[in-house]
Coordinates of C-alpha atoms in Angstrom, one line a residue:
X1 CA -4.7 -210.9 37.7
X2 CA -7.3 -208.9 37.0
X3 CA -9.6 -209.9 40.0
X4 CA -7.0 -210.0 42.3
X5 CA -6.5 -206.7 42.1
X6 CA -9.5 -204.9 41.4
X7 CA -11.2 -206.9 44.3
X8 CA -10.6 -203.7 46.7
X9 CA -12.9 -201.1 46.9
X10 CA -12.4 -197.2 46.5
X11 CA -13.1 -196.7 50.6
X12 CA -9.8 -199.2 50.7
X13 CA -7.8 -196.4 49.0
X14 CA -8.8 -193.6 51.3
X15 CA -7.4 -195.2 55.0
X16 CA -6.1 -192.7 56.5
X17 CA -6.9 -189.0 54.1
X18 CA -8.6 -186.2 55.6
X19 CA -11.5 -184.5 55.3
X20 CA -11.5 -182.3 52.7
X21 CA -12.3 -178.3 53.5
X22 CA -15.0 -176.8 52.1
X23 CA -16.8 -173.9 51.4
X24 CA -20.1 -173.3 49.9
X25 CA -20.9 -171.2 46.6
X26 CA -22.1 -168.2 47.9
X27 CA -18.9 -167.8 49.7
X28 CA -17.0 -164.8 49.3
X29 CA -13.6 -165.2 47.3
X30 CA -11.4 -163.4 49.7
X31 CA -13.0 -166.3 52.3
X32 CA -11.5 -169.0 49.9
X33 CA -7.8 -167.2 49.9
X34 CA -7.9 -167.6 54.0
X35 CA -9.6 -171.1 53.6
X36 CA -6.7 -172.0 51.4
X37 CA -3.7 -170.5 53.9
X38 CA -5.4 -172.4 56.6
X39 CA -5.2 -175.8 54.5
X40 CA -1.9 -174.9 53.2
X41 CA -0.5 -174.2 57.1
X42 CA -1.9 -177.5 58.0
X43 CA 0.5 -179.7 55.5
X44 CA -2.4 -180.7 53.3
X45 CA -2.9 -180.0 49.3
X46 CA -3.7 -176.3 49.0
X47 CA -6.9 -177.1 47.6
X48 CA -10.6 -176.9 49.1
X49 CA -14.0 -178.1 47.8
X50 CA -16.8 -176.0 46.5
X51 CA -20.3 -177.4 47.5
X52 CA -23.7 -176.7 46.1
X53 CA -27.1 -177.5 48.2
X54 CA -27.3 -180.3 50.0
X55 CA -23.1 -180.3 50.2
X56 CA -23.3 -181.6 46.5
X57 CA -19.5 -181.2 45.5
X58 CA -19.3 -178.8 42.3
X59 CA -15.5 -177.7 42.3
X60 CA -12.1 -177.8 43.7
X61 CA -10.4 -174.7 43.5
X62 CA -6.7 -173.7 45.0
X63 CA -4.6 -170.9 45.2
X64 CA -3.8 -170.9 41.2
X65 CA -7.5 -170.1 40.3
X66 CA -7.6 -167.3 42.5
X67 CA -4.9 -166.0 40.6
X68 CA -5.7 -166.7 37.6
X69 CA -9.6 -165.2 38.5
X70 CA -7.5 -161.7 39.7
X71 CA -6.0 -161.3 36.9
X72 CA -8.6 -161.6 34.4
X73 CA -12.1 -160.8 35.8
X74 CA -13.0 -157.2 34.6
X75 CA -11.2 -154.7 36.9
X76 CA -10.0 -156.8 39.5
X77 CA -6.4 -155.5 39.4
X78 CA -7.5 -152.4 39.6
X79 CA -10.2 -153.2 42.6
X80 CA -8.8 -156.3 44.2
X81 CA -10.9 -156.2 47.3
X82 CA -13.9 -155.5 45.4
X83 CA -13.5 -158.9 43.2
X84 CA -12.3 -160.8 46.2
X85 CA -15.9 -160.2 48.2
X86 CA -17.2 -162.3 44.9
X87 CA -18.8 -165.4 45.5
X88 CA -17.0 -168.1 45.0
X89 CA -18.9 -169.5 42.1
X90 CA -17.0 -166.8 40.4
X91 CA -13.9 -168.6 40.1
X92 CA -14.8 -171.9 39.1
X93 CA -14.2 -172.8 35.4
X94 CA -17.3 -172.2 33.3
X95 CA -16.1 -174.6 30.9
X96 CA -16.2 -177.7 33.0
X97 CA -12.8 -178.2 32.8
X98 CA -10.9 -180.1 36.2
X99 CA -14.5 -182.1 37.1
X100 CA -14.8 -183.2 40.2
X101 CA -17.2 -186.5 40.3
X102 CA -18.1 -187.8 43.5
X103 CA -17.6 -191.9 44.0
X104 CA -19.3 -194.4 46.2
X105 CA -17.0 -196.0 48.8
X106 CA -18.2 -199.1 47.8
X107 CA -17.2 -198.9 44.2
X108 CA -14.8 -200.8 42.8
X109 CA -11.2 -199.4 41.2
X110 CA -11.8 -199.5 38.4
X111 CA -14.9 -197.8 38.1
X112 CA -12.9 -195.5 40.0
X113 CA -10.0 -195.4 37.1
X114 CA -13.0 -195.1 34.6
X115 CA -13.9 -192.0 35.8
X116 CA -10.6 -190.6 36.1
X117 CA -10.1 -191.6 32.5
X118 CA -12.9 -190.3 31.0
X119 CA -12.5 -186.6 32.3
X120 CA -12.6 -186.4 36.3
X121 CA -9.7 -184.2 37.4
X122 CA -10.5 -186.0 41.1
X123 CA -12.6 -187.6 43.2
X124 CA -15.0 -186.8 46.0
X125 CA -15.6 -190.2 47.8
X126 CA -17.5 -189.6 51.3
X127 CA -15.8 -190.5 54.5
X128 CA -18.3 -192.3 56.9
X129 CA -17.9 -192.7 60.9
X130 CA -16.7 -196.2 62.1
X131 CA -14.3 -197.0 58.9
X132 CA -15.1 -199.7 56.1
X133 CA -17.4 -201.9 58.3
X134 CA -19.6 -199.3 59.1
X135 CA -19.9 -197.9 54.9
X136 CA -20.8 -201.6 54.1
X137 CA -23.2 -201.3 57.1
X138 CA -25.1 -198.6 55.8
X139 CA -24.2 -196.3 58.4
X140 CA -24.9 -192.9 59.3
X141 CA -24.9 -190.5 56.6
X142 CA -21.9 -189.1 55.2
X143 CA -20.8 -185.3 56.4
X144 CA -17.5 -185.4 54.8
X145 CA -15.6 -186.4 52.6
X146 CA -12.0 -186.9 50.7
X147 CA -10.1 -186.5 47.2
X148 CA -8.6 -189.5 45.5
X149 CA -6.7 -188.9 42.9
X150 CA -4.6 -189.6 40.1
X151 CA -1.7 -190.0 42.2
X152 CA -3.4 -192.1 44.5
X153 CA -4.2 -194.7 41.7
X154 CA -1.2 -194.8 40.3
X155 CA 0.6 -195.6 44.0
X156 CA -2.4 -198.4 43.4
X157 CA -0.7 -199.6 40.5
X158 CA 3.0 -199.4 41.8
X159 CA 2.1 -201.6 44.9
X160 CA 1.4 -204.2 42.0
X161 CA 3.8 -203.7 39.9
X162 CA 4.7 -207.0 39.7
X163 CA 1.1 -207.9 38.0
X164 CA 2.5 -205.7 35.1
X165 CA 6.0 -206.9 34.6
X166 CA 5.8 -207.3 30.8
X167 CA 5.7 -203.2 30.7
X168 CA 6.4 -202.2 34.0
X169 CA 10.1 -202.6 32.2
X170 CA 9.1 -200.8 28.8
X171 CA 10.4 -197.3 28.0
X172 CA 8.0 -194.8 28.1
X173 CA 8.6 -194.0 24.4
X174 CA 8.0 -197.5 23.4
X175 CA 4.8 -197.4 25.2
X176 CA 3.5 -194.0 23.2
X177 CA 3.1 -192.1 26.7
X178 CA 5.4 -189.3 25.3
X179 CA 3.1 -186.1 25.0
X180 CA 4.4 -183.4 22.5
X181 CA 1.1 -181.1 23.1
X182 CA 2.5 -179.9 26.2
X183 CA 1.7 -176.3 27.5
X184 CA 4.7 -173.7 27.3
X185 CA 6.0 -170.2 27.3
X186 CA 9.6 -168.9 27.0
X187 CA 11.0 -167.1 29.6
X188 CA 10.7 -163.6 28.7
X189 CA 7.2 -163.4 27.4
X190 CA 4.7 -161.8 29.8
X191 CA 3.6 -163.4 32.4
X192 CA -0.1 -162.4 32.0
X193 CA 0.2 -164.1 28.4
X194 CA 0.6 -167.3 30.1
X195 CA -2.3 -166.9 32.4
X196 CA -4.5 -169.0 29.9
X197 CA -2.1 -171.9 29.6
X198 CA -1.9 -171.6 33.9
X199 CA -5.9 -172.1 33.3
X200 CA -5.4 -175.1 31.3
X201 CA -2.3 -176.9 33.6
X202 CA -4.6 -176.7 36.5
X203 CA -7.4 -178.6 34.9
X204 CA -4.8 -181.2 33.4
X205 CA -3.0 -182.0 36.4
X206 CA 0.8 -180.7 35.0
X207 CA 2.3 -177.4 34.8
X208 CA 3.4 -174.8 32.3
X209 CA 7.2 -175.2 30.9
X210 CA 9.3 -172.4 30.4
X211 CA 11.3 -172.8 27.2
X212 CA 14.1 -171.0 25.4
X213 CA 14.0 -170.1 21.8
X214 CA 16.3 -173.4 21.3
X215 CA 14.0 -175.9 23.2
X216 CA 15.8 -176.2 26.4
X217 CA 13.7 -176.4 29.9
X218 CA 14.9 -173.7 32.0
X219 CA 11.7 -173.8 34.2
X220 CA 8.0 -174.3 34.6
X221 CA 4.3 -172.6 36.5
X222 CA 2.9 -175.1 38.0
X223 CA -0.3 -174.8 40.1
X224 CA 2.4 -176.0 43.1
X225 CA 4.9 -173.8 42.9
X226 CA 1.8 -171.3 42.9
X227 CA 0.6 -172.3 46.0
X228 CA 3.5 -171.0 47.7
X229 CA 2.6 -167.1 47.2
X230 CA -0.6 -165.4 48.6
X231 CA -3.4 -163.3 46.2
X232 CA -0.9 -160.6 45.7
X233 CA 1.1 -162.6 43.4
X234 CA -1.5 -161.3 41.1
X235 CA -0.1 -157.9 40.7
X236 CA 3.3 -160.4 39.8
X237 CA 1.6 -162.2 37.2
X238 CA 0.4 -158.5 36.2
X239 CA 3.8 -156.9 35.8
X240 CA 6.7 -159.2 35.4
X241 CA 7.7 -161.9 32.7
X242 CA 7.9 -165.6 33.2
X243 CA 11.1 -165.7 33.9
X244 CA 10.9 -162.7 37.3
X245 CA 7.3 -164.4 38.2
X246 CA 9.6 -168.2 38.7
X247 CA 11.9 -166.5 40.9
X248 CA 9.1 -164.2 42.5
X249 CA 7.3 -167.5 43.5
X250 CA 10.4 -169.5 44.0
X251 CA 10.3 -166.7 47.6
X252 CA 7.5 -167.5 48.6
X253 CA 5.8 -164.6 47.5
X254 CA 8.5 -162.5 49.6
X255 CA 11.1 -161.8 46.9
X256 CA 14.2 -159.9 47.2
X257 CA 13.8 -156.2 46.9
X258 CA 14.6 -155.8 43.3
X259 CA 11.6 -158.1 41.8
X260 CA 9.2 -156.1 44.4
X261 CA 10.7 -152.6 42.9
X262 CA 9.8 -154.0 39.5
X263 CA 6.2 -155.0 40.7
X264 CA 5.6 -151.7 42.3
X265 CA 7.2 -150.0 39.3
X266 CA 5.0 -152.0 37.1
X267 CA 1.5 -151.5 38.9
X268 CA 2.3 -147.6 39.4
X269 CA 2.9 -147.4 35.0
X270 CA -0.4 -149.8 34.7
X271 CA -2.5 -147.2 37.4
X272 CA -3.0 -150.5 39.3
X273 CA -2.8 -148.1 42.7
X274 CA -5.1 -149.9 44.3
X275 CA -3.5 -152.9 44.2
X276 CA -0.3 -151.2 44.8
X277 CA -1.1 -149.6 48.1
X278 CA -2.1 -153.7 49.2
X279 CA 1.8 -154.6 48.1
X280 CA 3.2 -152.0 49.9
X281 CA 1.3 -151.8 52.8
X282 CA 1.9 -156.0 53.3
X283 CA 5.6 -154.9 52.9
X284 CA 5.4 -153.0 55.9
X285 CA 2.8 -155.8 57.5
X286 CA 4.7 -158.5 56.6
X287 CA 7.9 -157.1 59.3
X288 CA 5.5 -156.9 61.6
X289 CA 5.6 -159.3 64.8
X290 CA 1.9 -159.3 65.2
X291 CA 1.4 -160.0 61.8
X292 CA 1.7 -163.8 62.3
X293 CA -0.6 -163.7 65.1
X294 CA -3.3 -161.8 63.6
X295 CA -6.9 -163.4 64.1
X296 CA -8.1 -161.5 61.0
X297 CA -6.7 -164.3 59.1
X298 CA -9.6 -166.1 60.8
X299 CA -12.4 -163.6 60.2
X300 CA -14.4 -164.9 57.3
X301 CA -15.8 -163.6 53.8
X302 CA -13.1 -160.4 54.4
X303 CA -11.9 -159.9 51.4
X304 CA -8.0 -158.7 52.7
X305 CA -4.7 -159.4 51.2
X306 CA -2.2 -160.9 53.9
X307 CA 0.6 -162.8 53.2
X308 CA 0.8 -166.4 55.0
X309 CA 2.4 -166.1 58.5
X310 CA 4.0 -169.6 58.3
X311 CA 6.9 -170.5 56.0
X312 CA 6.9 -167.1 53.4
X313 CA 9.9 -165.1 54.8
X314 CA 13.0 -166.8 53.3
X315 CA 14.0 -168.5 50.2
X316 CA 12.6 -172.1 49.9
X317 CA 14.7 -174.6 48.8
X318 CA 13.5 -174.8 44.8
X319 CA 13.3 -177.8 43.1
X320 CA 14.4 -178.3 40.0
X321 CA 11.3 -179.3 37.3
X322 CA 11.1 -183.4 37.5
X323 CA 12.3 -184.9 34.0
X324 CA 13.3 -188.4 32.3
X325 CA 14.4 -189.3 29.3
X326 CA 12.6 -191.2 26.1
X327 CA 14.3 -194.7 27.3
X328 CA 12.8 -194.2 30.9
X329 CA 11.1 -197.2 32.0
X330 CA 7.2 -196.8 32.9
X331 CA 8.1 -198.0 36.2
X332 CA 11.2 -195.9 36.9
X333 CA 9.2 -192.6 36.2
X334 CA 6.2 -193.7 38.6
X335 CA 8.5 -193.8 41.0
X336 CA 10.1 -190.8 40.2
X337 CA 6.5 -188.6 39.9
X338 CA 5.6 -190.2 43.4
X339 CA 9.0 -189.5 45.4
X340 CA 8.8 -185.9 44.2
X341 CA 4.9 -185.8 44.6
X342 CA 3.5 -184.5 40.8
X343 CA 1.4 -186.1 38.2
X344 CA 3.8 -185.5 35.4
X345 CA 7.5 -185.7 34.2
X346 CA 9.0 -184.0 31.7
X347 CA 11.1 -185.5 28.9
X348 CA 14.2 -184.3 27.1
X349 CA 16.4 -185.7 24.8
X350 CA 19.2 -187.2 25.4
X351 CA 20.1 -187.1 21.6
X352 CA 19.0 -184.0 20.8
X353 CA 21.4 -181.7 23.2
X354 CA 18.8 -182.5 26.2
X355 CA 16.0 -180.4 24.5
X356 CA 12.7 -180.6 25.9
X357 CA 10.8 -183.5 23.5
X358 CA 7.2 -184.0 25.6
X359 CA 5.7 -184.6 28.7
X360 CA 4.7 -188.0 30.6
X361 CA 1.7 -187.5 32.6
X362 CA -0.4 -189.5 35.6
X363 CA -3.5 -189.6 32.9
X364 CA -1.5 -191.5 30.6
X365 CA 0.0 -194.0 32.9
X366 CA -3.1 -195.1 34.0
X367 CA -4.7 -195.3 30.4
X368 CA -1.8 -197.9 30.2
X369 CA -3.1 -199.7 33.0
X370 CA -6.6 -199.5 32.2
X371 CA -5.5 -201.4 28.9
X372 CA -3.3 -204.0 30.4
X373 CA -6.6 -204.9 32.6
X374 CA -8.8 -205.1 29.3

């Protein structure tokens, strides 16, 4: 079984991805904010690589830790254009948490999944001209590259499914993959207090639930659901609970006219006027017909808040957060992670009134994997 399906290679599971965009260390952060638009106008994941010399990957960063970088870096609130013409290198987690290790095409899957599994938040495998033939060729050196993750390898793992049958069927609870150390707030707690636990859902691939006093899931942050505002959802995170930040982001970053009134209200009582004059003046921008058109979006290392021109002036269609119960079969909430394209499920309790009891996640899965191969 086991050679069978680990005789593919790493370049086998990267057919078809992009190049990743990338930017290098030195530049500025309000560079990496129009980098990110760009990717997330394309259709791609809102995330772009950070390379050192010689195009050395050291970082993936999206829109979430530019946020999270706003809205605790030493006056940033109050000077957002100032921190924005930071460098890059700025932003990216001093503690080494979401490593990105970069993988030979040629190596095999699972020195891939042992990578994954012993701390890599994603891979940077290098993406040669002339496909596979040419990478076993040797041939010209590699200018890009692409991510594989998690996800990817456990889409591996479902296209075999059959190889696993004796747990594929298993509940998830049986299998021990139920995680009661997940990351949560409740819904009227500020939203800066949660700012941390954003920090630590980024570099763990899952998301931040939002909890009521009696355990029920009304909600969750996720590093996704960030993506879908701009940098000024800083002055949100800054001024509104959990509860008003969901349903600022759940717009798009344009929310109706109350939530903005309480953002406005709450950067004038914190002397946050700097960043206040950027909300109100992209109010005014953001009606604008030219606005969309703008090549300043393009211009780079300006550090400039502008909202994104493509998809950000109505209300999205939300999505509920993704759950299961404890009797879910491994294979039923693969499927269901895949189809709604996140690397964790959430678990309540049928028994217990449908309270939130843990958290499935993609890491998890494949630890079960890596063991069935063993």
């Amino acid at each position: 079984m086991a050679v069978s399906l680990l005789a593919n290679e790493v370049s086998d599971l990267c057919i078809g991805k992009p190049a990743v965009r990338s930017l290098p260390l030195s530049a500025a952060a309000g560079e990496l904010a129009a980098a990110l638009r760009r990717v997330a106008r394309s259709g791609a994941a809102a995330c772009v690589a950070v390379t050192g010399p010689a195009r050395a990957v050291v970082g993936r960063v999206g829109l979430a830790d530019v946020l999270c970088f706003l809205c605790t870096e030493p006056e940033a609130l109050a000077r957002p254009a100032a921190a924005l013409a930071k460098p890059v290198s700025a932003i990216l987690p001093k503690d080494g948490a979401g490593e990105v290790r970069r993988v030979d095409p040629r190596s095999s899957i699972l020195e891939a999944l042992d990578a994954v599994l012993s701390g890599a938040q994603v891979l940077a495998v290098p993406l040669r001209a002339g496909g596979r033939k040419k990478q076993l060729a040797g041939g010209a050196a590699a200018a890009d590259f692409c991510w594989l993750t998690q996800e990817d390898l456990v889409r591996y793992f479902l296209n075999s499914i059959g190889l696993f049958y004796h747990v594929a069927a298993r509940s998830v609870s049986s299998l021990g993959l139920v995680r009661t150390d997940f990351l949560s707030v409740r819904p009227g707690e500020s939203a800066l207090s949660a700012v941390p636990l954003i920090r630590r859902a980024v570099a763990t691939e899952t998301a931040v639930a939002v909890v009521t006093e009696d355990g029920h899931l009304v909600g969750e942050i996720s590093p996704a659901l960030l993506a879908a505002c701009d940098e000024t959802a800083a002055a949100a995170i800054a001024t509104l609970s959990v509860a008003d930040l969901m349903a600022y982001a759940d717009y798009f970053g344009s929310p109706p006219e109350h939530i903005l009134r309480a953002v406005k209200a709450g950067l004038k009582d914190k002397g946050l006027d700097a960043m206040l004059d950027l909300i109100e003046d992209e109010t005014l921008s953001s009606f604008s017909p030219l606005s969309a058109s703008s090549s300043s979006d393009e211009e780079t290392g300006r550090a400039q808040l502008r909202r994104p021109s493509s998809g950000s002036y109505g209300r999205r269609s939300a999505e509920e957060p993704v759950v299961c119960s404890p009797a879910s079969s491994l294979v039923a909430v693969m499927v269901q992670a895949l189809a709604h394209r996140v690397s964790y499920v959430w678990v309540l309790d049928e028994d217990d009134d449908c309270r939130l009891a843990g958290i499935v996640t993609f890491a998890d899965v494949l630890r079960v994997f890596r063991e069935q191969l063993q």
